[in-house]
CSV table of N, CA and C in Angstrom, one decimal:
chain,number,residue,atom,x,y,z
A,578,LEU,N,33.4,8.0,9.6
A,578,LEU,CA,32.5,7.6,8.5
A,578,LEU,C,31.3,8.7,8.4
A,579,GLN,N,31.0,8.8,7.4
A,579,GLN,CA,29.9,9.1,6.6
A,579,GLN,C,28.6,8.4,6.2
A,580,PRO,N,27.6,8.7,7.0
A,580,PRO,CA,26.3,7.7,6.5
A,580,PRO,C,25.9,7.9,5.0
A,581,ILE,N,26.1,6.6,4.3
A,581,ILE,CA,25.2,6.5,2.9
A,581,ILE,C,23.8,7.1,3.0
A,582,VAL,N,23.6,8.3,2.0
A,582,VAL,CA,22.6,8.6,2.1
A,582,VAL,C,21.9,8.2,0.8
A,583,GLU,N,20.7,7.7,0.7
A,583,GLU,CA,19.9,7.2,-0.6
A,583,GLU,C,19.5,8.4,-1.1
A,584,PRO,N,19.6,8.3,-2.7
A,584,PRO,CA,18.5,9.5,-3.4
A,584,PRO,C,17.0,9.1,-2.9
A,585,PRO,N,16.3,10.4,-3.4
A,585,PRO,CA,14.9,10.1,-2.7
A,585,PRO,C,14.3,9.2,-3.4
A,586,LYS,N,14.2,9.0,-4.8
A,586,LYS,CA,13.5,7.8,-5.2
A,586,LYS,C,13.8,6.7,-5.1
A,587,SER,N,14.9,6.1,-4.2
A,587,SER,CA,15.5,4.5,-4.0
A,587,SER,C,14.5,3.9,-3.7
A,588,LEU,N,14.4,2.5,-4.1
A,588,LEU,CA,13.3,1.5,-3.8
A,588,LEU,C,13.7,0.8,-2.9
A,589,ALA,N,15.0,0.9,-2.0
A,589,ALA,CA,15.6,0.7,-1.1
A,589,ALA,C,16.9,1.2,-0.8
A,590,PRO,N,17.9,0.5,0.3
A,590,PRO,CA,19.3,1.2,0.8
A,590,PRO,C,20.0,0.3,-0.1
A,591,PHE,N,20.8,0.5,0.0
A,591,PHE,CA,22.4,-0.2,-0.3
A,591,PHE,C,22.8,-1.2,0.5
A,592,ASN,N,22.5,-2.6,0.7
A,592,ASN,CA,22.9,-3.2,1.7
A,592,ASN,C,23.1,-4.8,0.9
A,593,PRO,N,24.4,-4.9,0.3
A,593,PRO,CA,24.2,-6.1,-0.3
A,593,PRO,C,24.3,-7.3,0.5
A,594,ALA,N,23.5,-8.0,-0.5
A,594,ALA,CA,23.1,-9.7,0.0
A,594,ALA,C,24.6,-10.4,0.2
A,595,ARG,N,24.5,-11.7,1.1
A,595,ARG,CA,25.7,-12.1,0.9
A,595,ARG,C,26.0,-12.8,-0.4
A,596,ALA,N,27.3,-13.5,-0.6
A,596,ALA,CA,27.5,-14.2,-1.8
A,596,ALA,C,26.4,-15.7,-1.8
A,597,HIS,N,26.5,-15.8,-0.9
A,597,HIS,CA,25.8,-17.5,-0.6
A,597,HIS,C,24.7,-17.3,-1.2
A,598,ALA,N,23.8,-16.2,-0.9
A,598,ALA,CA,22.4,-15.5,-1.1
A,598,ALA,C,22.6,-15.6,-3.1
A,599,HIS,N,23.6,-14.8,-3.5
A,599,HIS,CA,23.6,-14.3,-4.7
A,599,HIS,C,23.4,-16.5,-5.0
A,600,LYS,N,24.7,-17.0,-5.1
A,600,LYS,CA,24.5,-18.4,-5.5
A,600,LYS,C,23.6,-19.3,-5.6
A,601,VAL,N,22.6,-19.2,-4.5
A,601,VAL,CA,21.2,-19.7,-4.3
A,601,VAL,C,20.4,-19.4,-4.9
A,602,ALA,N,20.3,-17.8,-5.4
A,602,ALA,CA,19.4,-17.0,-6.5
A,602,ALA,C,19.7,-17.7,-7.5
A,603,ILE,N,21.1,-17.7,-8.0
A,603,ILE,CA,21.1,-18.1,-9.6
A,603,ILE,C,21.1,-19.4,-9.9
A,604,GLU,N,20.9,-20.6,-8.9
A,604,GLU,CA,20.8,-22.0,-8.9
A,604,GLU,C,19.2,-21.8,-9.1
A,605,MET,N,18.5,-21.4,-7.6
A,605,MET,CA,16.8,-21.1,-8.5
A,605,MET,C,16.5,-21.0,-9.6
A,606,LEU,N,17.2,-19.8,-10.0
A,606,LEU,CA,16.8,-19.2,-11.2
A,606,LEU,C,16.8,-20.0,-12.4
A,607,CYS,N,18.0,-20.9,-12.3
A,607,CYS,CA,18.0,-21.8,-13.5
A,607,CYS,C,18.5,-21.4,-14.6
A,608,LEU,N,19.9,-20.4,-14.3
A,608,LEU,CA,19.9,-19.8,-15.5
A,608,LEU,C,20.7,-20.6,-16.5
A,609,ASP,N,20.5,-20.2,-17.8
A,609,ASP,CA,21.7,-20.6,-18.8
A,609,ASP,C,21.9,-19.8,-20.1
A,610,GLY,N,22.7,-20.4,-20.9
A,610,GLY,CA,23.7,-19.3,-21.6
A,610,GLY,C,22.3,-18.4,-22.6
A,611,ASP,N,21.3,-18.7,-22.9
A,611,ASP,CA,20.0,-18.6,-23.5
A,611,ASP,C,19.5,-17.0,-22.7
A,612,ASP,N,19.9,-17.4,-21.3
A,612,ASP,CA,18.6,-16.2,-20.3
A,612,ASP,C,19.5,-14.6,-21.0
A,613,ILE,N,18.4,-13.5,-20.2
A,613,ILE,CA,19.0,-12.3,-19.9
A,613,ILE,C,18.2,-11.8,-18.5
A,614,LEU,N,19.3,-12.0,-17.7
A,614,LEU,CA,19.1,-11.7,-16.3
A,614,LEU,C,19.1,-10.1,-16.1
A,615,PHE,N,18.3,-10.0,-15.5
A,615,PHE,CA,18.2,-8.0,-14.7
A,615,PHE,C,18.0,-8.2,-13.4
A,616,ASP,N,18.8,-7.5,-12.9
A,616,ASP,CA,19.0,-7.0,-11.2
A,616,ASP,C,18.8,-6.0,-11.4
A,617,LEU,N,17.2,-5.3,-10.6
A,617,LEU,CA,17.0,-4.3,-10.8
A,617,LEU,C,17.4,-3.6,-8.9
A,618,GLY,N,17.7,-2.5,-9.0
A,618,GLY,CA,18.6,-1.8,-8.0
A,618,GLY,C,19.6,-3.0,-7.7
A,619,CYS,N,20.5,-3.2,-8.5
A,619,CYS,CA,21.9,-3.8,-8.3
A,619,CYS,C,22.9,-3.4,-7.6
A,620,GLY,N,22.8,-2.2,-7.2
A,620,GLY,CA,24.0,-1.8,-6.6
A,620,GLY,C,25.3,-1.8,-7.0
A,621,ASP,N,26.3,-2.5,-6.7
A,621,ASP,CA,27.5,-2.5,-6.9
A,621,ASP,C,27.5,-3.5,-8.1
A,622,GLY,N,26.5,-4.2,-8.5
A,622,GLY,CA,26.4,-5.2,-9.6
A,622,GLY,C,27.1,-6.7,-9.2
A,623,ARG,N,27.5,-6.9,-8.0
A,623,ARG,CA,27.8,-8.2,-7.6
A,623,ARG,C,27.4,-9.2,-7.9
A,624,MET,N,26.3,-9.4,-7.8
A,624,MET,CA,24.9,-10.4,-8.0
A,624,MET,C,25.3,-11.2,-9.7
A,625,LEU,N,25.3,-9.9,-10.2
A,625,LEU,CA,25.5,-9.9,-12.1
A,625,LEU,C,26.7,-10.5,-12.1
A,626,ILE,N,27.6,-9.9,-12.0
A,626,ILE,CA,29.2,-10.6,-12.0
A,626,ILE,C,29.2,-12.0,-12.0
A,627,MET,N,28.9,-12.4,-10.7
A,627,MET,CA,28.9,-13.6,-10.3
A,627,MET,C,28.0,-14.7,-11.2
A,628,ALA,N,27.1,-14.0,-11.7
A,628,ALA,CA,26.2,-15.0,-12.3
A,628,ALA,C,27.0,-15.1,-13.7
A,629,ALA,N,27.7,-13.9,-14.3
A,629,ALA,CA,28.1,-14.1,-16.0
A,629,ALA,C,29.4,-14.8,-15.7
A,630,THR,N,29.8,-15.1,-14.6
A,630,THR,CA,31.0,-16.0,-14.1
A,630,THR,C,30.5,-17.0,-14.4
A,631,GLN,N,29.5,-17.5,-13.9
A,631,GLN,CA,29.3,-18.8,-13.3
A,631,GLN,C,28.6,-19.6,-14.9
A,632,VAL,N,27.7,-18.3,-15.3
A,632,VAL,CA,26.9,-18.9,-16.4
A,632,VAL,C,27.6,-18.5,-17.9
A,633,PRO,N,28.0,-19.4,-18.7
A,633,PRO,CA,28.8,-18.7,-19.9
A,633,PRO,C,27.4,-18.4,-20.6
A,634,GLY,N,27.6,-17.4,-21.3
A,634,GLY,CA,26.6,-17.1,-22.6
A,634,GLY,C,25.5,-16.1,-22.1
A,635,LEU,N,25.4,-16.1,-20.4
A,635,LEU,CA,24.5,-15.2,-19.8
A,635,LEU,C,24.5,-14.0,-19.8
A,636,GLN,N,23.6,-13.4,-20.7
A,636,GLN,CA,23.4,-11.7,-20.4
A,636,GLN,C,23.1,-11.2,-19.3
A,637,CYS,N,23.8,-10.4,-19.0
A,637,CYS,CA,23.3,-9.8,-17.5
A,637,CYS,C,23.0,-8.1,-17.8
A,638,VAL,N,21.8,-7.5,-16.9
A,638,VAL,CA,21.7,-6.2,-16.8
A,638,VAL,C,21.0,-5.7,-15.7
A,639,GLY,N,22.2,-4.4,-14.9
A,639,GLY,CA,21.8,-3.8,-13.5
A,639,GLY,C,21.2,-2.6,-13.9
A,640,ILE,N,20.3,-2.1,-13.2
A,640,ILE,CA,19.7,-0.8,-13.2
A,640,ILE,C,20.0,-0.5,-11.4
A,641,GLU,N,20.6,0.5,-11.5
A,641,GLU,CA,20.9,1.2,-10.2
A,641,GLU,C,20.7,3.0,-9.9
A,642,LEU,N,20.1,3.2,-9.2
A,642,LEU,CA,19.9,5.0,-9.0
A,642,LEU,C,20.8,5.4,-8.5
A,643,ASN,N,22.3,5.1,-7.8
A,643,ASN,CA,22.9,5.5,-7.2
A,643,ASN,C,24.2,5.6,-8.1
A,644,PRO,N,24.7,6.3,-9.0
A,644,PRO,CA,26.0,6.4,-9.8
A,644,PRO,C,27.4,6.1,-8.9
A,645,ARG,N,27.2,6.1,-7.4
A,645,ARG,CA,28.5,5.6,-6.5
A,645,ARG,C,28.6,4.5,-6.9
A,646,TYR,N,27.4,3.5,-6.8
A,646,TYR,CA,27.8,2.3,-6.7
A,646,TYR,C,27.4,1.7,-8.4
A,647,THR,N,27.1,2.4,-9.5
A,647,THR,CA,27.5,1.5,-10.6
A,647,THR,C,29.0,1.9,-11.0
A,648,SER,N,29.8,3.0,-10.5
A,648,SER,CA,31.1,3.4,-10.9
A,648,SER,C,31.4,2.2,-10.4
A,649,ARG,N,31.4,1.6,-9.1
A,649,ARG,CA,32.2,0.2,-8.4
A,649,ARG,C,32.0,-0.7,-9.3
A,650,ALA,N,31.1,-1.1,-9.7
A,650,ALA,CA,30.2,-2.0,-10.7
A,650,ALA,C,31.5,-2.1,-11.8
A,651,ASP,N,31.5,-0.9,-12.5
A,651,ASP,CA,32.1,-0.3,-13.7
A,651,ASP,C,33.2,-0.9,-13.9
A,652,GLU,N,34.6,-0.6,-12.5
A,652,GLU,CA,35.5,-0.8,-11.9
A,652,GLU,C,35.9,-2.3,-11.6
A,653,GLU,N,35.2,-3.2,-10.9
A,653,GLU,CA,34.7,-4.8,-11.2
A,653,GLU,C,34.8,-5.6,-12.4
A,654,ILE,N,34.2,-5.0,-13.1
A,654,ILE,CA,33.8,-5.3,-14.6
A,654,ILE,C,34.9,-5.3,-15.6
A,655,SER,N,36.0,-4.0,-15.4
A,655,SER,CA,36.8,-3.6,-16.2
A,655,SER,C,38.1,-4.8,-15.8
A,656,LYS,N,38.0,-6.0,-14.9
A,656,LYS,CA,39.0,-6.6,-14.4
A,656,LYS,C,38.8,-7.9,-15.1
A,657,LEU,N,37.6,-8.5,-15.2
A,657,LEU,CA,37.2,-9.3,-16.0
A,657,LEU,C,37.6,-9.9,-17.0
A,658,ASP,N,37.4,-11.0,-17.5
A,658,ASP,CA,37.7,-11.9,-19.0
A,658,ASP,C,36.8,-11.0,-19.6
A,659,PRO,N,37.4,-10.3,-20.8
A,659,PRO,CA,36.5,-10.0,-21.9
A,659,PRO,C,34.9,-10.6,-22.4
A,660,ASP,N,35.7,-11.9,-22.6
A,660,ASP,CA,34.3,-12.8,-22.7
A,660,ASP,C,33.2,-12.7,-21.8
A,661,VAL,N,33.3,-12.0,-20.2
A,661,VAL,CA,32.8,-12.4,-19.4
A,661,VAL,C,31.9,-10.8,-19.1
A,662,SER,N,32.9,-9.8,-19.6
A,662,SER,CA,32.6,-8.1,-19.3
A,662,SER,C,31.9,-7.8,-20.3
A,663,ARG,N,31.6,-8.6,-21.4
A,663,ARG,CA,31.1,-7.8,-22.7
A,663,ARG,C,29.7,-8.2,-22.4
A,664,ARG,N,29.1,-9.2,-21.6
A,664,ARG,CA,27.6,-9.8,-21.1
A,664,ARG,C,27.3,-8.9,-19.9
A,665,LEU,N,27.7,-8.0,-19.1
A,665,LEU,CA,27.6,-6.9,-18.4
A,665,LEU,C,27.1,-5.7,-18.9
A,666,ASP,N,25.9,-5.5,-18.3
A,666,ASP,CA,25.7,-4.0,-19.2
A,666,ASP,C,25.0,-3.2,-17.5
A,667,ILE,N,25.6,-2.4,-16.9
A,667,ILE,CA,25.3,-2.0,-15.9
A,667,ILE,C,25.0,-0.5,-15.9
A,668,ARG,N,23.4,0.1,-15.5
A,668,ARG,CA,22.7,1.3,-16.1
A,668,ARG,C,22.4,2.1,-15.0
A,669,VAL,N,23.1,3.8,-15.0
A,669,VAL,CA,22.5,4.6,-14.2
A,669,VAL,C,21.0,4.8,-14.2
A,670,GLY,N,20.4,4.8,-13.2
A,670,GLY,CA,18.9,5.0,-13.8
A,670,GLY,C,17.8,4.6,-12.8
A,671,ASP,N,16.6,5.6,-12.8
A,671,ASP,CA,15.4,4.9,-12.3
A,671,ASP,C,14.7,3.7,-12.7
A,672,VAL,N,14.8,2.5,-12.2
A,672,VAL,CA,14.0,1.6,-12.4
A,672,VAL,C,12.6,1.7,-13.0
A,673,MET,N,12.0,2.7,-12.5
A,673,MET,CA,10.9,3.3,-12.6
A,673,MET,C,10.5,3.5,-14.3
A,674,ASP,N,11.6,4.6,-14.6
A,674,ASP,CA,11.7,5.3,-15.7
A,674,ASP,C,12.2,4.1,-17.0
A,675,LYS,N,10.7,4.1,-18.1
A,675,LYS,CA,10.6,3.1,-18.9
A,675,LYS,C,11.9,3.4,-20.0
A,676,ALA,N,12.3,4.6,-20.0
A,676,ALA,CA,13.6,4.6,-20.7
A,676,ALA,C,14.6,4.4,-20.2
A,677,VAL,N,15.3,4.0,-19.2
A,677,VAL,CA,16.1,3.3,-18.8
A,677,VAL,C,16.6,1.9,-18.7
A,678,ARG,N,14.8,1.5,-18.9
A,678,ARG,CA,14.9,-0.1,-18.5
A,678,ARG,C,14.4,-0.6,-20.4
A,679,SER,N,14.3,0.1,-20.9
A,679,SER,CA,13.9,-0.1,-23.0
A,679,SER,C,15.2,-0.6,-23.2
A,680,ARG,N,14.6,-1.3,-24.2
A,680,ARG,CA,15.7,-2.0,-25.5
A,680,ARG,C,15.9,-0.8,-26.4
A,681,THR,N,17.5,-0.8,-26.8
A,681,THR,CA,18.2,-0.3,-27.8
A,681,THR,C,18.9,-1.1,-28.7
A,682,LYS,N,18.9,-0.5,-30.0
A,682,LYS,CA,19.6,-1.7,-30.9
A,682,LYS,C,21.3,-2.3,-29.8
A,683,GLU,N,22.0,-1.6,-29.0
A,683,GLU,CA,22.9,-2.6,-28.9
A,683,GLU,C,22.7,-3.1,-27.7
A,684,ARG,N,21.5,-2.6,-26.6
A,684,ARG,CA,21.4,-3.7,-25.7
A,684,ARG,C,19.6,-3.9,-25.3
A,685,PRO,N,19.6,-5.1,-24.6
A,685,PRO,CA,18.1,-5.6,-24.2
A,685,PRO,C,17.5,-4.8,-23.1
A,686,GLY,N,16.3,-4.7,-23.5
A,686,GLY,CA,15.7,-3.9,-22.3
A,686,GLY,C,15.1,-5.3,-21.8
A,687,LEU,N,14.0,-4.2,-20.6
A,687,LEU,CA,13.7,-5.5,-19.6
A,687,LEU,C,12.5,-6.3,-20.2
A,688,GLU,N,11.8,-6.1,-21.3
A,688,GLU,CA,11.0,-6.5,-22.2
A,688,GLU,C,11.7,-7.8,-22.5
A,689,ASP,N,12.9,-7.7,-22.5
A,689,ASP,CA,13.4,-8.9,-23.0
A,689,ASP,C,13.9,-9.9,-21.7
A,690,ALA,N,13.9,-9.7,-20.8
A,690,ALA,CA,14.4,-10.2,-19.6
A,690,ALA,C,13.3,-12.2,-19.7
A,691,THR,N,14.6,-12.7,-19.3
A,691,THR,CA,14.1,-14.3,-18.9
A,691,THR,C,13.8,-14.3,-17.2
A,692,ALA,N,14.7,-13.5,-16.8
A,692,ALA,CA,14.7,-13.9,-15.1
A,692,ALA,C,15.3,-12.2,-14.7
A,693,VAL,N,14.5,-12.5,-13.6
A,693,VAL,CA,14.8,-11.1,-12.9
A,693,VAL,C,15.0,-11.3,-11.3
A,694,PHE,N,16.0,-10.6,-11.0
A,694,PHE,CA,16.2,-10.5,-9.6
A,694,PHE,C,16.2,-9.3,-9.0
A,695,VAL,N,15.4,-9.1,-7.6
A,695,VAL,CA,15.2,-7.8,-7.1
A,695,VAL,C,15.8,-8.3,-5.2
A,696,TYR,N,16.3,-7.3,-5.0
A,696,TYR,CA,16.3,-7.4,-3.5
A,696,TYR,C,16.4,-6.0,-3.0
A,697,LEU,N,14.8,-5.4,-2.4
A,697,LEU,CA,13.9,-4.2,-2.4
A,697,LEU,C,13.3,-4.5,-0.9
A,698,LEU,N,12.9,-3.1,-0.4
A,698,LEU,CA,12.2,-3.0,0.5
A,698,LEU,C,10.7,-3.8,0.1
A,699,PRO,N,9.9,-4.0,1.3
A,699,PRO,CA,8.4,-4.1,0.3
A,699,PRO,C,8.4,-3.0,-0.2
A,700,LYS,N,7.9,-1.8,0.1
A,700,LYS,CA,7.4,-0.6,-0.9
A,700,LYS,C,8.0,-0.6,-2.2
A,701,GLY,N,9.3,-1.0,-2.0
A,701,GLY,CA,10.1,-1.0,-3.5
A,701,GLY,C,9.2,-1.7,-4.4
A,702,LEU,N,9.2,-3.1,-3.9
A,702,LEU,CA,9.0,-4.4,-4.5
A,702,LEU,C,7.4,-4.0,-5.1
A,703,GLN,N,6.4,-3.7,-3.9
A,703,GLN,CA,5.0,-3.1,-4.7
A,703,GLN,C,5.1,-2.2,-5.5
A,704,ALA,N,6.0,-1.5,-5.9
A,704,ALA,CA,6.5,-0.3,-6.9
A,704,ALA,C,6.5,-1.2,-8.1
A,705,ILE,N,7.4,-1.6,-8.3
A,705,ILE,CA,8.2,-2.4,-9.0
A,705,ILE,C,7.2,-3.6,-9.4
A,706,ARG,N,6.4,-4.3,-8.9
A,706,ARG,CA,5.7,-4.9,-9.2
A,706,ARG,C,5.0,-5.3,-10.5
A,707,PRO,N,3.9,-4.1,-10.8
A,707,PRO,CA,3.1,-4.1,-11.8
A,707,PRO,C,3.9,-4.5,-13.3
A,708,VAL,N,5.5,-3.3,-13.1
A,708,VAL,CA,6.0,-3.8,-14.1
A,708,VAL,C,6.7,-4.9,-14.6
A,709,ILE,N,7.3,-5.8,-13.6
A,709,ILE,CA,7.2,-7.1,-13.6
A,709,ILE,C,6.2,-8.0,-14.2
A,710,GLU,N,5.4,-7.9,-13.4
A,710,GLU,CA,4.3,-8.8,-14.1
A,710,GLU,C,4.0,-8.6,-15.5
A,711,GLU,N,3.7,-7.0,-15.8
A,711,GLU,CA,3.8,-6.7,-17.3
A,711,GLU,C,4.6,-7.8,-18.2
A,712,ILE,N,5.9,-7.7,-17.7
A,712,ILE,CA,6.7,-8.5,-18.3
A,712,ILE,C,6.7,-9.9,-18.4
A,713,GLY,N,6.4,-10.6,-17.1
A,713,GLY,CA,6.0,-11.8,-17.5
A,713,GLY,C,4.8,-12.2,-18.1
A,714,GLU,N,3.8,-11.7,-18.2
A,714,GLU,CA,2.6,-11.8,-18.9
A,714,GLU,C,3.3,-12.0,-20.4
A,715,GLN,N,3.6,-10.7,-20.8
A,715,GLN,CA,4.4,-10.9,-22.3
A,715,GLN,C,5.4,-11.8,-22.7
A,716,GLN,N,6.3,-12.2,-21.7
A,716,GLN,CA,7.1,-13.4,-21.8
A,716,GLN,C,6.2,-15.1,-22.1
A,717,THR,N,5.7,-15.2,-21.4
A,717,THR,CA,4.8,-16.5,-21.1
A,717,THR,C,3.9,-16.0,-22.4
A,718,LYS,N,3.4,-15.2,-22.7
A,718,LYS,CA,2.4,-15.6,-23.5
A,718,LYS,C,3.0,-15.5,-25.2
A,719,SER,N,4.6,-15.3,-25.3
A,719,SER,CA,5.3,-15.3,-26.4
A,719,SER,C,6.1,-16.7,-26.6
A,720,GLY,N,5.6,-17.9,-25.2
A,720,GLY,CA,6.4,-18.8,-24.7
A,720,GLY,C,7.7,-19.0,-24.7
A,721,LYS,N,8.1,-17.8,-24.1
A,721,LYS,CA,9.2,-17.7,-23.5
A,721,LYS,C,9.1,-17.9,-21.8
A,722,LYS,N,10.3,-18.6,-21.2
A,722,LYS,CA,10.3,-18.9,-19.5
A,722,LYS,C,10.3,-17.6,-19.4
A,723,PHE,N,9.9,-17.1,-17.8
A,723,PHE,CA,10.5,-16.2,-16.9
A,723,PHE,C,10.2,-16.2,-15.5
A,724,ARG,N,11.2,-15.6,-14.7
A,724,ARG,CA,11.7,-16.4,-13.6
A,724,ARG,C,11.7,-15.2,-12.5
A,725,VAL,N,11.6,-14.8,-11.5
A,725,VAL,CA,11.5,-13.7,-10.4
A,725,VAL,C,12.2,-14.3,-9.6
A,726,ALA,N,13.0,-13.8,-9.0
A,726,ALA,CA,14.0,-14.3,-7.6
A,726,ALA,C,13.9,-12.8,-6.7
A,727,SER,N,13.2,-12.8,-5.9
A,727,SER,CA,13.3,-11.6,-4.8
A,727,SER,C,14.0,-12.2,-3.2
A,728,TYR,N,15.2,-11.4,-2.8
A,728,TYR,CA,15.7,-11.8,-1.6
A,728,TYR,C,15.2,-11.2,-0.4
A,729,MET,N,15.0,-11.9,0.2
A,729,MET,CA,14.6,-11.2,2.0
A,729,MET,C,13.4,-11.0,1.6
A,730,PHE,N,12.7,-10.4,1.0
A,730,PHE,CA,11.2,-9.6,1.1
A,730,PHE,C,10.2,-10.4,0.0
A,731,ALA,N,9.3,-11.0,0.5
A,731,ALA,CA,8.3,-11.5,-0.6
A,731,ALA,C,7.7,-10.5,-1.3
A,732,ILE,N,7.0,-11.1,-2.9
A,732,ILE,CA,6.5,-9.8,-3.4
A,732,ILE,C,4.8,-9.9,-3.1
A,733,LYS,N,4.0,-9.1,-2.3
A,733,LYS,CA,2.7,-9.3,-1.7
A,733,LYS,C,1.6,-9.4,-3.1
A,734,GLY,N,1.3,-10.8,-2.6
A,734,GLY,CA,0.3,-11.0,-3.4
A,734,GLY,C,0.6,-12.2,-4.3
A,735,TRP,N,1.8,-12.1,-4.4
A,735,TRP,CA,2.4,-13.3,-5.5
A,735,TRP,C,2.5,-14.6,-4.6
């Protein structure tokens, strides 16, 4: 076996959370069909796939730096019912790159998120915290709900 080497900008190594952790996060986020869920550092997309499968109408967007994992996600998504797969969008890129997380005509941007899931190391959480806070402030000022779930590590200062 060869060790998995993460790209230099990685906010966390690929270490998928257990399915139970995803289930709990989905419940804690109180997701419904009007939500847009972002997973920042989504790996192979398993959390988003579970959420989209369990919550009718939920739009799910994942951003992952390593194309090895987004390829796995795309492969799994292609096996899903079209009603579910059309609500999943996995993007290759750096979460810190505004262009990767921005809205286009065809897809929502992080600024549209009503829920965010992260499983990042503390240094990654600190790096992404200002971005999440800005989006949260914008959403709440416009009267929309906004929730964040972080698995394993707390976001320092929250």
